[in-house]
Coordinates of C-alpha atoms in Angstrom, one line a residue:
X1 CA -22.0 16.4 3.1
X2 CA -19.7 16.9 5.7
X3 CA -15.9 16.7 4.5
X4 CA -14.4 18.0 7.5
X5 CA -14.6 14.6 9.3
X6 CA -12.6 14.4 12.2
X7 CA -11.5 10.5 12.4
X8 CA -10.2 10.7 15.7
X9 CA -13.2 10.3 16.8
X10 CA -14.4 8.0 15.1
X11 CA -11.5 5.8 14.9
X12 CA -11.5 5.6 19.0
X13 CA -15.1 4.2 18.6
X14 CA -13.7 1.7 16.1
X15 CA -11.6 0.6 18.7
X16 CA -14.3 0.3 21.6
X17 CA -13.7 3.3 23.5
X18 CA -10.6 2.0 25.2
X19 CA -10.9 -0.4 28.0
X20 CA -9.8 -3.5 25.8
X21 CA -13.5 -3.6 24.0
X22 CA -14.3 -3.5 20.7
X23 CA -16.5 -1.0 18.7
X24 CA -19.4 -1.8 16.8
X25 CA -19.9 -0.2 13.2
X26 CA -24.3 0.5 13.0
X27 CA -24.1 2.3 9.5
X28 CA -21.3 3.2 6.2
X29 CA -21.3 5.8 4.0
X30 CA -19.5 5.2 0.5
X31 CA -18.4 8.1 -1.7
X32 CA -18.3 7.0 -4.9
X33 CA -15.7 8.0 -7.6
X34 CA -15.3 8.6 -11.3
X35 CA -13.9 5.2 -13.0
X36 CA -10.2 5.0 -13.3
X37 CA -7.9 2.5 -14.8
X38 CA -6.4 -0.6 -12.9
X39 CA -2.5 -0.9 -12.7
X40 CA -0.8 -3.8 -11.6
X41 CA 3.1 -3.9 -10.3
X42 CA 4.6 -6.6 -8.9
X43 CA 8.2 -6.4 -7.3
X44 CA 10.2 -9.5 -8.6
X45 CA 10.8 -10.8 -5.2
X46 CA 13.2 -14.1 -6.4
X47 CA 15.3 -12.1 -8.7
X48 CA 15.8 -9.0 -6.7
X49 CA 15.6 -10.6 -3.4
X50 CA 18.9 -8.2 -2.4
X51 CA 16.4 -4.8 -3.0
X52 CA 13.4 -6.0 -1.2
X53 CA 14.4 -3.9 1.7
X54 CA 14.6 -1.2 -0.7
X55 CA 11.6 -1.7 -2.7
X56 CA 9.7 -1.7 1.2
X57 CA 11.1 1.6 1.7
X58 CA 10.1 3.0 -1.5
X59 CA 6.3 1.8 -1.4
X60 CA 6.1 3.0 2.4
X61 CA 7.3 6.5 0.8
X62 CA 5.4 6.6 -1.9
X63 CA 2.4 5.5 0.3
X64 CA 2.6 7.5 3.3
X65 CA 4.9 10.7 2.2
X66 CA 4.9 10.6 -1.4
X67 CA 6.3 14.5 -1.6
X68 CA 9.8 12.7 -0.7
X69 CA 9.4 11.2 -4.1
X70 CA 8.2 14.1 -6.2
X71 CA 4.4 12.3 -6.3
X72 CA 1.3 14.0 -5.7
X73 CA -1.1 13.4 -2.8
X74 CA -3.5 12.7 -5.2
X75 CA -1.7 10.3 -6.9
X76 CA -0.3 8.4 -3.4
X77 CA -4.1 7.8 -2.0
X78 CA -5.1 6.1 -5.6
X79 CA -2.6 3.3 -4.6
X80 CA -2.5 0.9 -2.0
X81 CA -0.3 -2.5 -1.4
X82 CA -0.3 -5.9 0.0
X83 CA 2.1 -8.8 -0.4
X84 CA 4.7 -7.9 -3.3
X85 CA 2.1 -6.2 -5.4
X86 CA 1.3 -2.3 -5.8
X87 CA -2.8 -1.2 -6.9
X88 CA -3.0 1.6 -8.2
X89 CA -6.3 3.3 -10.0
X90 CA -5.8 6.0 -12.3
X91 CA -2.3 7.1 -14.1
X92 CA -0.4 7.4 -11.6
X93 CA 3.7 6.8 -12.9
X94 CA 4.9 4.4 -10.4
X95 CA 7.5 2.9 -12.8
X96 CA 8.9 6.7 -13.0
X97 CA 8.4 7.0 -9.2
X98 CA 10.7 3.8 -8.7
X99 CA 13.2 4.9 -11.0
X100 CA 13.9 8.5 -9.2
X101 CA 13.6 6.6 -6.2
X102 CA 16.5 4.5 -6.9
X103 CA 18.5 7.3 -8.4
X104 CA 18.4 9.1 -5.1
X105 CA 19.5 6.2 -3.6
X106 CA 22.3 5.5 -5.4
X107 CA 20.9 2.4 -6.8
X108 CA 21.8 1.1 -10.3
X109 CA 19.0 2.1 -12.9
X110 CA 19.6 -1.7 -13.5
X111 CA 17.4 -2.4 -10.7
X112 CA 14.3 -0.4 -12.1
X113 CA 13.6 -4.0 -13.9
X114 CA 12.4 -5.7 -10.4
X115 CA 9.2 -3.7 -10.6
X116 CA 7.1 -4.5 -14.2
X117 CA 3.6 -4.1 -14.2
X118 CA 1.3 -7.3 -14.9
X119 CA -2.2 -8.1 -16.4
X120 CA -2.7 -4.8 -18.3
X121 CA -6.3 -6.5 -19.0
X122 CA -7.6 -6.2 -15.1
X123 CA -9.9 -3.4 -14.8
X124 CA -10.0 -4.4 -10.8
X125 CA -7.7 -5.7 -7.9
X126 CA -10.1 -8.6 -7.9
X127 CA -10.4 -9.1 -11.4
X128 CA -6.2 -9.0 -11.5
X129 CA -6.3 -11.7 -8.6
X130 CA -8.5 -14.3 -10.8
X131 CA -6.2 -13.9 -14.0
X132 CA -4.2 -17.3 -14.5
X133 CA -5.6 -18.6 -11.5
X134 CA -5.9 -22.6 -11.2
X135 CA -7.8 -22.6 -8.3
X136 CA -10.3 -25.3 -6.7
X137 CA -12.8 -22.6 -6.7
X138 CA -13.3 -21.1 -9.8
X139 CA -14.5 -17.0 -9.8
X140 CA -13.2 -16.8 -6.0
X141 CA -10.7 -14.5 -5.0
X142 CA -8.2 -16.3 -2.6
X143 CA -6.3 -14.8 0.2
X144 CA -3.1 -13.3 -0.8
X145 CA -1.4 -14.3 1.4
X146 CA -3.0 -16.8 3.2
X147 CA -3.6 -16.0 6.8
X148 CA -0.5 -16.7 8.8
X149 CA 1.0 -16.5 12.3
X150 CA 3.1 -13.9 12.4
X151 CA 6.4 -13.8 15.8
X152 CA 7.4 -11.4 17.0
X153 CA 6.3 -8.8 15.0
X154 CA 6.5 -5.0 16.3
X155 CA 3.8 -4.4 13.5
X156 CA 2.0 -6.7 12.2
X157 CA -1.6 -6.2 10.7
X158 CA -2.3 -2.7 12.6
X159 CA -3.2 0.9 11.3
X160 CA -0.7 3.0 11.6
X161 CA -1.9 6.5 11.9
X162 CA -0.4 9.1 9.1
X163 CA -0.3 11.7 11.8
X164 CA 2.2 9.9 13.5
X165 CA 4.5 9.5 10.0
X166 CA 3.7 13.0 9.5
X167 CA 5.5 14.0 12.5
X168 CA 8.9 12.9 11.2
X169 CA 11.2 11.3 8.7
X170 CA 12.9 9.1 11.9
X171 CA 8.9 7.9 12.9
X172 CA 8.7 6.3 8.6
X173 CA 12.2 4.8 8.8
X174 CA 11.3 3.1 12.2
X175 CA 8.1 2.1 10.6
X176 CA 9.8 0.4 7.4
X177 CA 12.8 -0.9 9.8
X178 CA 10.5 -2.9 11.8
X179 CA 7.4 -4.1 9.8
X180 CA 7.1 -7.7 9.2
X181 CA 3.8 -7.3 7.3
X182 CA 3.2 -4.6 5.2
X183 CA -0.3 -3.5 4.1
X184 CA -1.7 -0.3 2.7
X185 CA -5.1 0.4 1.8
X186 CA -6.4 3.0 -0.6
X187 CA -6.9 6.3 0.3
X188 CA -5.1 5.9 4.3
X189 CA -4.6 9.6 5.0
X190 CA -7.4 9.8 7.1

């Protein structure tokens, strides 16, 4: 067991070695983990629709330099994000998170209201995704979103490498700035 990795390797691989060619993955190891509970929180995009540039800012923060919100590591790589919705596994106090967030940005506590947790009963990001579903294919997870083109977009659907948010505050407010897609898996601080 080797848990000094070095990813920059492996991650220029991924990418085909340069030269515009892809790489091709010939085996995967999985570490496995200790069960944790599911938490579901959606950001009430409708009724809020004035903080969503907020709420981006906070979940690329708590994400990809939790410290900036008083969050633990630990509790950062348990989460990860697409659409509206925040996944987290374990106990991780988002809702607490949001709140301090929006104190520090002189936001009304008000506001804490446009994050709320849903289906307590999911134990999974899948099983959350078939609750109240009316779907022509029952059991099947569908894409959230579905696939669409996106202009223009300085980011849009590519891995953005913590190092490079590491480096400075100014690199994560150009990030949030100019995404038009946001996604964050689990566990990115590779």
């Amino acid at each position: 067991e080797d848990f000094d990795i070095d990813f920059a390797d492996l991650w220029f691989a991924v990418n085909g070695g340069g030269g515009g060619t892809w790489g091709v993955v010939t085996s995967v190891s999985l570490q496995l983990h200790k069960y944790l509970p599911y938490k579901n929180f959606v950001f009430a995009v409708t009724e809020c629709s004035a903080l969503l540039p907020k709420y981006e800012e906070f979940v690329a923060k708590y994400l990809m330099t939790p410290s900036l919100l008083n969050v633990t590591k630990e509790s950062s790589l348990a989460c990860g994000t697409s659409d509206t919705g925040l996944h987290c596994y374990g106990d991780e106090d988002v809702l607490g998170a949001w709140e301090r967030f929006l104190e520090l940005n002189n936001v009304p506590l008000e506001a804490s209201a446009c994050l709320y947790r849903i289906n307590p009963d999911a134990k999974s990001f899948a099983e959350a995704n078939l609750m109240g579903q009316d779907s022509r294919f029952p059991g099947k997870v569908p894409d959230a979103p579905p696939p669409t083109p996106i202009p223009d977009a300085i980011f849009a659907f590519v891995l953005i490498p913590q190092s490079w948010i590491d480096e400075s505050e100014e690199n994560l407010d150009f990030y949030v700035q100019n995404q038009i897609v946001e996604y964050y898996s689990h566990g990115v601080a590779t």
